[in-house]
Coordinates of C-alpha atoms and ligand atoms in Angstrom, one line a residue:
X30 CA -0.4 -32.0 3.8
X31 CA -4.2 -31.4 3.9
X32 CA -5.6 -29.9 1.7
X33 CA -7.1 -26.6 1.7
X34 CA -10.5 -26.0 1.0
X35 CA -10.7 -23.8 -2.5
X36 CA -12.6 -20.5 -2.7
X37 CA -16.1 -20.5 -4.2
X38 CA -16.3 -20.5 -7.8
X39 CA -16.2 -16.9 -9.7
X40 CA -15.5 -15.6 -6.0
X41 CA -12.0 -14.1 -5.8
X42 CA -9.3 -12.5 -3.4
X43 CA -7.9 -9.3 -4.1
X44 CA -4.3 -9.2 -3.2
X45 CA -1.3 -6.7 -4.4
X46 CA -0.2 -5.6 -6.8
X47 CA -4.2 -5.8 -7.8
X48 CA -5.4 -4.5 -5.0
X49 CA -3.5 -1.1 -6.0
X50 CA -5.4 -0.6 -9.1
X51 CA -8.2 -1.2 -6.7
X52 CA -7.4 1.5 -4.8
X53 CA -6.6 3.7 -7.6
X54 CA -10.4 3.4 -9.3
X55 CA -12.2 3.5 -5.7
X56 CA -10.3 6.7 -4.9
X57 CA -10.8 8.3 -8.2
X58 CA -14.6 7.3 -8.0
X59 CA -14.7 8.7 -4.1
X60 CA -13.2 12.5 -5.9
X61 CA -15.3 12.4 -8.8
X62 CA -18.9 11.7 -6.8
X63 CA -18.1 13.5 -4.1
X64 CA -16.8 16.5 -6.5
X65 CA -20.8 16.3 -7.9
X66 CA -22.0 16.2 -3.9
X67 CA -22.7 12.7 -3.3
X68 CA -22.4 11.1 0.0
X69 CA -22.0 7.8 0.9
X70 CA -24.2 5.1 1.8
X71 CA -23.3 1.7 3.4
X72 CA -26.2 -1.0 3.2
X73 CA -26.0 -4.7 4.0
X74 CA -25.1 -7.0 2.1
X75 CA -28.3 -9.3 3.2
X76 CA -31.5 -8.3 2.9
X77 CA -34.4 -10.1 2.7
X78 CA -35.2 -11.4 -0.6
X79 CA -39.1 -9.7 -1.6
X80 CA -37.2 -6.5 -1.8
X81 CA -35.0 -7.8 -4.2
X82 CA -38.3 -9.6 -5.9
X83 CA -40.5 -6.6 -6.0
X84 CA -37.8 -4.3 -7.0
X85 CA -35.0 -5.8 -10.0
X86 CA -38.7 -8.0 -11.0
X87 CA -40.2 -11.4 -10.6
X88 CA -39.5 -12.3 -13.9
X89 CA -35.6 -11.2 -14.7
X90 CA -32.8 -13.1 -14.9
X91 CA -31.0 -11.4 -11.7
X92 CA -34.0 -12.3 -9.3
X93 CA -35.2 -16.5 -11.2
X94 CA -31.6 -17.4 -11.8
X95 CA -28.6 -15.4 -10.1
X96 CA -29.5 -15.0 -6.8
X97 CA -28.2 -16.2 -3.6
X98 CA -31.0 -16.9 -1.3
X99 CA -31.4 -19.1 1.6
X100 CA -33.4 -19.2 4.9
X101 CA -31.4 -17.8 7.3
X102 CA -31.7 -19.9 11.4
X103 CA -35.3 -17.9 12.0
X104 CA -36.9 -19.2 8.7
X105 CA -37.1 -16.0 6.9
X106 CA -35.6 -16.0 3.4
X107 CA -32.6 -13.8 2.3
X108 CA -30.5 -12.9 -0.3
X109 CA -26.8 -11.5 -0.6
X110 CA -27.4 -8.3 -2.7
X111 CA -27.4 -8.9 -6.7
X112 CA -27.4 -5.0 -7.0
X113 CA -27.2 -2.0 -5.5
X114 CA -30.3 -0.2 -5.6
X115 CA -32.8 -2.0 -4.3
X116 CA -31.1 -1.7 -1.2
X117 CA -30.6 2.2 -1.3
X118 CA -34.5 2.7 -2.1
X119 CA -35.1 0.4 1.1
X120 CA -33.0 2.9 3.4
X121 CA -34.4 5.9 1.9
X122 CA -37.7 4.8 2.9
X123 CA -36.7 3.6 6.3
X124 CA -35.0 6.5 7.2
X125 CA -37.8 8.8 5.8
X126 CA -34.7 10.7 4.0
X127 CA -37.0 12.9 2.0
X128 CA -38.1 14.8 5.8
X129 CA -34.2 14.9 5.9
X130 CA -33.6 16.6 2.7
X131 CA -35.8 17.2 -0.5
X132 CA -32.7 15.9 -2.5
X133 CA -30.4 13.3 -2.0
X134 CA -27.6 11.9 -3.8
X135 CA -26.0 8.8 -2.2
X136 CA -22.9 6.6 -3.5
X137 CA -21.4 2.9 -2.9
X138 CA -19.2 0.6 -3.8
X139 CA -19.1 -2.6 -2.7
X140 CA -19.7 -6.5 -3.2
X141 CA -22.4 -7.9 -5.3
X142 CA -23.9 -11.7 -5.9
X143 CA -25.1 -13.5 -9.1
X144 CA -25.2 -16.7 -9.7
X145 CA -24.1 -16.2 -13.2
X146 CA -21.8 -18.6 -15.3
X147 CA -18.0 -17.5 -14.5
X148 CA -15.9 -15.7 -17.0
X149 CA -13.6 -13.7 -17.8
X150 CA -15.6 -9.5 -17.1
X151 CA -18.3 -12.1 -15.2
X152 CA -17.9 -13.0 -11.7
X153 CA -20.0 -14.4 -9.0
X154 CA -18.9 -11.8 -6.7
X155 CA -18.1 -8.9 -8.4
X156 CA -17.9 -5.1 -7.3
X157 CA -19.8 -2.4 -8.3
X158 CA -19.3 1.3 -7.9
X159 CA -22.7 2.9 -7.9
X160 CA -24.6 6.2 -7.7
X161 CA -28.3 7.1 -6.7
X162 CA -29.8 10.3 -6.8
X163 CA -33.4 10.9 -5.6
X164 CA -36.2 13.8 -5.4
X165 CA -35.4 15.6 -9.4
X166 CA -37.4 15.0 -12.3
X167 CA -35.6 17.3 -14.9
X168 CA -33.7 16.0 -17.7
X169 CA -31.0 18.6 -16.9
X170 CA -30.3 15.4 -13.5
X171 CA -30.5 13.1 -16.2
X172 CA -27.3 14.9 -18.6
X173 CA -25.3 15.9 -15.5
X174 CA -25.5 11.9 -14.1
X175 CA -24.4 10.8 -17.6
X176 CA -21.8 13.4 -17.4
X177 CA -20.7 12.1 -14.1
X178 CA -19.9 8.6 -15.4
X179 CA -18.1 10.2 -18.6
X180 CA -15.8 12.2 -16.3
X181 CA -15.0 9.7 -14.1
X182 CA -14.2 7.4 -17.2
X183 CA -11.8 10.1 -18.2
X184 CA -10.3 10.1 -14.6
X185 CA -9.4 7.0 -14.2
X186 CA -7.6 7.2 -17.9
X187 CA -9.7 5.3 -20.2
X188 CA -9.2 7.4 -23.5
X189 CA -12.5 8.8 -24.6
X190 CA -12.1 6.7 -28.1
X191 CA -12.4 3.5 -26.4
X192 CA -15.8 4.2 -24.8
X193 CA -19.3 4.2 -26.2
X194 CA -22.0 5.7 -24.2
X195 CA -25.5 3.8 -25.4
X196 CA -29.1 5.9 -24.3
X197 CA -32.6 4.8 -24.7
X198 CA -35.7 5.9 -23.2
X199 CA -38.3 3.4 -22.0
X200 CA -41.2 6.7 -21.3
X201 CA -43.6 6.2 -18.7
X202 CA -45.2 3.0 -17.0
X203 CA -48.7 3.4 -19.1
X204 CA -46.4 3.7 -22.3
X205 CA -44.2 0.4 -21.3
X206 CA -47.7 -0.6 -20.4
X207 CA -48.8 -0.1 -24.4
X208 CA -45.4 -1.3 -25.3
X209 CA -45.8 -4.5 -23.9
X210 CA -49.0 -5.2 -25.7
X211 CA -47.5 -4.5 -29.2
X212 CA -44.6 -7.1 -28.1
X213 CA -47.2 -9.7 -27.4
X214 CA -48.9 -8.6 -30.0
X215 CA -45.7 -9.3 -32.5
X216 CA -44.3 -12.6 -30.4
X217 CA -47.5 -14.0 -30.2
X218 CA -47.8 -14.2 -34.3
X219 CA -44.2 -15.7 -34.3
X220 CA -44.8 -18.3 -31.5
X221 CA -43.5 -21.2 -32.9
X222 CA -40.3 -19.5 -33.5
X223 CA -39.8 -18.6 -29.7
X224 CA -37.8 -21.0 -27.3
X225 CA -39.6 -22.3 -23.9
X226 CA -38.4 -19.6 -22.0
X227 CA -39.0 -16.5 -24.2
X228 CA -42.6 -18.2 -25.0
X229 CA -42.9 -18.4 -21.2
X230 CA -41.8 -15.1 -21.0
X231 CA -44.4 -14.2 -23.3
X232 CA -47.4 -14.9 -20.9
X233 CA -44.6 -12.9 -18.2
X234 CA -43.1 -10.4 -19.1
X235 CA -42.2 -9.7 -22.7
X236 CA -39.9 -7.2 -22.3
X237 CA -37.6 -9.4 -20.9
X238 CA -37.9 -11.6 -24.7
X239 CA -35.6 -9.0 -25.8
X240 CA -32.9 -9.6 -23.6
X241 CA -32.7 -13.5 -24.6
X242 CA -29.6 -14.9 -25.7
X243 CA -30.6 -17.4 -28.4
X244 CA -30.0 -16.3 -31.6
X245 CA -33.3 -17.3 -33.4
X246 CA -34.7 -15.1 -30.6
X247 CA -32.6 -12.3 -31.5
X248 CA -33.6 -12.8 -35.5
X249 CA -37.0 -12.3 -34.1
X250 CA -36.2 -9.3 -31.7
X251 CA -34.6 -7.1 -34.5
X252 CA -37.7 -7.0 -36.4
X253 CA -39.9 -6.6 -33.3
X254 CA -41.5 -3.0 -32.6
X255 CA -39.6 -0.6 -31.2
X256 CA -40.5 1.5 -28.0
X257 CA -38.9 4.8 -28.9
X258 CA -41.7 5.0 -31.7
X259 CA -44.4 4.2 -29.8
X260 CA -43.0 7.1 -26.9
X261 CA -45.9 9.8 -25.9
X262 CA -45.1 13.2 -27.2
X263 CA -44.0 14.5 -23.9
X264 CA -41.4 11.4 -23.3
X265 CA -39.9 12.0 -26.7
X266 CA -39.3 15.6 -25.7
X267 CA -37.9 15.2 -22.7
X268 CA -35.5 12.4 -24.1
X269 CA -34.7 15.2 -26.7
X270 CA -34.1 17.6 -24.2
X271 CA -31.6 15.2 -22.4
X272 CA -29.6 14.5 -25.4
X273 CA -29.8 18.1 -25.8
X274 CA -28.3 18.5 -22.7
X275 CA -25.6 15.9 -23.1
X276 CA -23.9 17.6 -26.2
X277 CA -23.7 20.9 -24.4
X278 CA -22.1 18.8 -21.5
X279 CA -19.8 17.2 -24.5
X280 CA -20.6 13.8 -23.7
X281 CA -20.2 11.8 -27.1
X282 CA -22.8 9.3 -27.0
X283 CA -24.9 6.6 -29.3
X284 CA -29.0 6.5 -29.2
X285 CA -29.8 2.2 -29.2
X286 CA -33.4 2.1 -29.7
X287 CA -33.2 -1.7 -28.4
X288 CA -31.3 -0.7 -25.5
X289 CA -34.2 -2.6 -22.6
X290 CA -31.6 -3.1 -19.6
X291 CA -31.7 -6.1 -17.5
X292 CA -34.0 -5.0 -14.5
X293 CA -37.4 -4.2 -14.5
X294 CA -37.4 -0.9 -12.2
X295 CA -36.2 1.2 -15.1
X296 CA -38.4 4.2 -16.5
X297 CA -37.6 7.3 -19.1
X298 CA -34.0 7.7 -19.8
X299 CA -31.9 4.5 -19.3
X300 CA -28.1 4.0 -21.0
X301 CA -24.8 1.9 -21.0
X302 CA -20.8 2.4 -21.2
X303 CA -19.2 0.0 -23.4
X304 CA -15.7 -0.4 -23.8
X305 CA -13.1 -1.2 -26.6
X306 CA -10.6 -1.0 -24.1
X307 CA -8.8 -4.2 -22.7
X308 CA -9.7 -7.2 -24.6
X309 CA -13.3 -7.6 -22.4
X310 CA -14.7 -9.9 -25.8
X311 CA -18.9 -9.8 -24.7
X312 CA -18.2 -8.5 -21.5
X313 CA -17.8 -4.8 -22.2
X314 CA -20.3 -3.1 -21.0
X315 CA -18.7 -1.6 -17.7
X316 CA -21.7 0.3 -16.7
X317 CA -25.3 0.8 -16.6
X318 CA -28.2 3.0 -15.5
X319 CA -31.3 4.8 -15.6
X320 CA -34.2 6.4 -14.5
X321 CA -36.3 4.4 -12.2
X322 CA -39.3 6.9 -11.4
X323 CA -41.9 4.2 -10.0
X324 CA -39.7 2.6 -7.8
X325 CA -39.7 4.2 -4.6
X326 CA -43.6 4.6 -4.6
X327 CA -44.1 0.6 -5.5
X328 CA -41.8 -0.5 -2.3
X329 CA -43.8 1.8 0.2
X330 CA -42.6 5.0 -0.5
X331 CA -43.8 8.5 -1.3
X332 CA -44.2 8.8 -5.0
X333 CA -41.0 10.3 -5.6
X334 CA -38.2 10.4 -9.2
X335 CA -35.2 8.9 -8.8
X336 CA -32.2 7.6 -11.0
X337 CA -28.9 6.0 -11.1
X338 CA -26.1 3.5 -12.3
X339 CA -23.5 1.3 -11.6
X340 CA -20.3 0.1 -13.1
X341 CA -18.7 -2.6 -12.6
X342 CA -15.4 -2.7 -11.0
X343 CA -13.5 -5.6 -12.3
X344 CA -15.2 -4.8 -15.5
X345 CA -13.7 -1.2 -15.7
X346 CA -10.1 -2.9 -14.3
X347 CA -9.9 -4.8 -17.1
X348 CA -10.0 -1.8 -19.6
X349 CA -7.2 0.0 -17.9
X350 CA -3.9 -0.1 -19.9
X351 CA -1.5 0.2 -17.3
X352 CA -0.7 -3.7 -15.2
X353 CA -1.2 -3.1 -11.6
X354 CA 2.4 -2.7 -10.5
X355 CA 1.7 0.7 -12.1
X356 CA -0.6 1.7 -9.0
X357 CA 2.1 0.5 -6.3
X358 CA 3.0 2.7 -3.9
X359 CA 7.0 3.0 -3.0
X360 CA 8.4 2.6 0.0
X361 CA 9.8 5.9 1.3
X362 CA 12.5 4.5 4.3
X363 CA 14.2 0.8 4.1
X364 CA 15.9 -0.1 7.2
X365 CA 18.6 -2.8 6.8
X366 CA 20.0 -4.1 10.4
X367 CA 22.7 -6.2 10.4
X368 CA 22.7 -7.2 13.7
X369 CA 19.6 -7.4 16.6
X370 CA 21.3 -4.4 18.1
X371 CA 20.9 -2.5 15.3
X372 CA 17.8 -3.8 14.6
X373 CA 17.0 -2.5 17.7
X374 CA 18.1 0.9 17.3
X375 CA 16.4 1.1 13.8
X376 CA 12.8 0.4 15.1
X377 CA 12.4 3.8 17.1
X378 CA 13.8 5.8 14.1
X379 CA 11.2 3.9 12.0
X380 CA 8.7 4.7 14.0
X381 CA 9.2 8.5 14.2
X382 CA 9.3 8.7 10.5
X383 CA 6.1 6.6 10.1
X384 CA 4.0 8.6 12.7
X385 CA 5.1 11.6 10.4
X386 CA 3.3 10.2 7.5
X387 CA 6.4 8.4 5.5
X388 CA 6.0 4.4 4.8
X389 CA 9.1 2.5 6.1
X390 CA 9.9 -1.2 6.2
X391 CA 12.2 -2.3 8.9
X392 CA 13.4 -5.8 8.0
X393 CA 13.3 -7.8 11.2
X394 CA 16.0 -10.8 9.6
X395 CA 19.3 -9.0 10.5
X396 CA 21.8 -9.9 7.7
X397 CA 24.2 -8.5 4.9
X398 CA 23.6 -5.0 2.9
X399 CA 23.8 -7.1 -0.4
X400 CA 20.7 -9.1 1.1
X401 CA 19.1 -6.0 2.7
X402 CA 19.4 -3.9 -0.8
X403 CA 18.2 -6.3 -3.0
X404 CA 15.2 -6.5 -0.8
X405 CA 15.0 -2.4 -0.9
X406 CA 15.0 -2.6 -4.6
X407 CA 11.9 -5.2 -5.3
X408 CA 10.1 -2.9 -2.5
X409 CA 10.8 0.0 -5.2
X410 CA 12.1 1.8 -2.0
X411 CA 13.6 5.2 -2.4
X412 CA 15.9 5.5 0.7
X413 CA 17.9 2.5 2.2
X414 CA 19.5 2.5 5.5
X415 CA 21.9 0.2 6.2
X416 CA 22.4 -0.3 10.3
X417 CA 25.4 -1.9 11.5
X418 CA 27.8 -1.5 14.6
X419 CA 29.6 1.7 13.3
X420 CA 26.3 3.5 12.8
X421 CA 24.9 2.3 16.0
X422 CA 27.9 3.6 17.7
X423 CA 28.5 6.8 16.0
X424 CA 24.9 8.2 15.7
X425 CA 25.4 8.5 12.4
X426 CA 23.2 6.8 9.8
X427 CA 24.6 6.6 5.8
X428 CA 21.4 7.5 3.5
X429 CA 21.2 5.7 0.3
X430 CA 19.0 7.4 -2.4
X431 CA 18.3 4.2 -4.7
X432 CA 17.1 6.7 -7.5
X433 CA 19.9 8.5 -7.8
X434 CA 22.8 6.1 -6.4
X435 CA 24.2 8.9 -3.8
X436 CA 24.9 8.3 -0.2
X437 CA 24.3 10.9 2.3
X438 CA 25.5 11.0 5.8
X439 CA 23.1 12.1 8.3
X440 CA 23.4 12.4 12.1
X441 CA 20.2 10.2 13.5
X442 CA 18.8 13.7 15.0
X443 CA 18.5 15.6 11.6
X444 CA 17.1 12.3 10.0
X445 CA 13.9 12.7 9.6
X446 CA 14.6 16.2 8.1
X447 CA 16.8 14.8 6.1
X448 CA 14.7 11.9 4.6
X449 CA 11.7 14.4 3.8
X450 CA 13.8 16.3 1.9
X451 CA 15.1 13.7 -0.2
X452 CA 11.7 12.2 -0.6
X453 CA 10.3 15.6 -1.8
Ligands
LIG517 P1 -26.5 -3.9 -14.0 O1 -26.4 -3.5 -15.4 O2 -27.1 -5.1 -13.6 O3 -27.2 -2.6 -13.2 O4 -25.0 -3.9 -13.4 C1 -24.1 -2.7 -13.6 C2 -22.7 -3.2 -14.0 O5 -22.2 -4.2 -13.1 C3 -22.7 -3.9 -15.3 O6 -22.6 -3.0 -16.4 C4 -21.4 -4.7 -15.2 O7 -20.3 -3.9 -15.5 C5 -21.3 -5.0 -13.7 N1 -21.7 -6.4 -13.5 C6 -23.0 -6.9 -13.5 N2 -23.0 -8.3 -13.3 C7 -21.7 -8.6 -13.2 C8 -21.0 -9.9 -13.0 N3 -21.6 -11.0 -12.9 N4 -19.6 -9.9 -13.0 C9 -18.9 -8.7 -13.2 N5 -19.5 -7.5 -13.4 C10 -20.9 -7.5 -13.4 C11 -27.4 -2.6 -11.9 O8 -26.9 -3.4 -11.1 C12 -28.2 -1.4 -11.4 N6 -28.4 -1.5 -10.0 C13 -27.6 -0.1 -11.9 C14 -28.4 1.1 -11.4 C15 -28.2 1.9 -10.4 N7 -29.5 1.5 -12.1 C16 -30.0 2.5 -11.4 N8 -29.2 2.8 -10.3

């Protein structure tokens, strides 16, 4: 036999039972943000790749290392989506939305690309669920966004215990601006203790030194100045005001003045959700977000405040308890033919009851009941019908209620009366 061609590396397919827990968080997510007035927003997958440059930064891990970008046939070079945002900004400048609407609050969840080393929590195409809201500058957007995220955490039954929310504020550009001098300042004097890239980073972007991985690095970073004490007096107050905010709202939640995020668009008020939940070893954070007040303005835009997050899909999977046969629907109707006539007569009844809303199986290999029930029961069906000559002849179907083990006789006209009320 030939062989198949595998699928890409850290790319995966979703099939069931999975793709029920799938369903589960994506419907949850689509009541939670549209419960807070979000609308969605559908955006390529490809754009082309200076947005993506100009927006998560230059010098970032996402944009030198993760991304997927080729020339597409006219020359012009492109990248599958790495994130989320970058993409939303773009169409809320194209469209103009802010002549549409002096606020607006979009949500998507979709397919995402990094080039990143494949793990368990770390795919190459992974799924995010995110959430943008444009045109406020209070705190009070900044609390109810963080608030968001909680709720939908409890939603989808993660217990509060097993999730840390992390905040940080990075202020305002001129203070990142000040920020990044003191780093340079610090990293400079400790040179010889940096690695090529963080030294190259250096020169850079500094910030980025923080996030390294290399543990002499990180010796280095935890003694390194911290921006919350450097913050203006007016960022430090409003970052009071939004953890203010966030214990009226009752969100439980951790202040990490190290907290720097991964992307270089962020401004003010950025955080995390971590999880305990489900084993996810250093791949627990399931969500991150922030404030990104410079962003729209630097990619064309009118100058205009904005914030947002994502969480990760698989990520957030992963915590939940429950295995995904959990999520499975049941079958409501199994019809078992034992012959092609009756398999004949079944299909019209099954039809009527699915264009009333209820799922049926019709199995389309006439054989024995035995065969045909122990088919009903992996299906976790609730009703099997069993369609042989007698039934076909009398009109008269027998109704097996697999919860409960009774049998119910039921003339093929009051059927689907019948079936609805045993399914109720
Ligand atoms: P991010 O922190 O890069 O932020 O990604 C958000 C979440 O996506 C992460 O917390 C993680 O759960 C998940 N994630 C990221 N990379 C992978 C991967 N390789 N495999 C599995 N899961 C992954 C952003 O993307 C920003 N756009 C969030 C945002 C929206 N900020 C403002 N608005």
């Amino acid at each position: 036999m030939a062989e198949v061609p595998p699928s890409v590396k850290g790319m995966n397919d979703i099939v069931a039972p999975e793709v029920s827990k799938w369903h589960f968080l994506e419907q949850k997510a689509r009541d939670v943000l549209e419960s807070f007035s979000y609308r969605e927003v559908r955006t390529p997958i490809l754009e082309y790749t200076p947005l993506f440059v100009r927006s998560v930064g230059e010098v970032t891990d996402v944009v030198e290392k993760q991304m997927y970008t080729f020339d597409d046939r006219d020359g012009r070079s492109v990248s599958m989506r790495p994130e989320g945002t970058a993409s939303a900004v773009r169409a809320y400048i194209e469209r103009s939305q802010w002549n549409q609407e002096s606020v607006t609050r979009w949500y998507y969840m979709g397919p995402m690309f990094r080039h990143e080393r494949a793990q368990r929590g770390r795919l190459r195409q992974f799924h995010q669920v995110g959430a943008e809201v444009f045109g406020i500058d209070s705190p009070t957007i900044d609390a109810e966004v963080i608030a968001m995220l909680a709720a939908l955490y409890v939603e989808l039954g993660l217990p509060a215990s097993s999730i840390e929310v992390t905040i940080n504020s990075l202020g305002q550009p001129e203070e990142r601006a000040a920020y990044r001098d003191a780093l340079v300042t610090y990293f400079s004097a400790h040179r010889d203790a940096l690695d090529d890239e963080s030294r190259r980073r250096l020169e850079l972007n500094p910030l980025r030194i923080l996030d390294s991985k290399n543990p002499d690095v990180q010796a280095l970073v935890a003694n390194a100045p911290v921006l919350l004490d450097v913050l203006s007096e007016g960022s430090k107050a409003r970052f009071d005001k939004v953890r203010e905010l966030l214990g009226a709202l009752g969100v439980t939640y951790v202040v990490d003045p190290r907290l720097v995020r991964g992307l270089d668009y962020y401004t003010a008020t950025i955080f995390e959700v971590k999880t305990t939940a489900g084993e996810l070893g250093a791949q627990n954070t399931v969500c991150g977000g922030g404030r990104y007040d410079g962003l729209v303005q630097s990619l064309g835009g009118p100058k205009t405040p904005a914030l947002g997050f994502a969480l990760g899909v698989e990520r957030t999977l992963l915590a939940l308890a429950e295995p995904a046969e959990h999520y499975e629907p049941t079958l409501g109707v199994f019809f078992g033919p034992m012959d092609e006539a009756a398999l004949a007569f079944s299909l019209p009844l099954a039809h009527k009851l699915r264009t009333g809303g209820i799922r049926v199986e019709v199995e389309h290999r006439p054989g024995k009941p035995g065969k045909h029930l122990q088919r009903a029961n992996k299906l976790r069906t609730r009703l099997a019908i069993i369609v042989g000559g007698n039934e076909v002849a009398s009109g008269k179907l027998v109704v097996k209620d697999l919860a409960t083990g009774q049998q119910h006789e039921v003339p093929v006209a009051e059927l689907e009366m019948k079936v609805r009320g045993l399914l109720d």
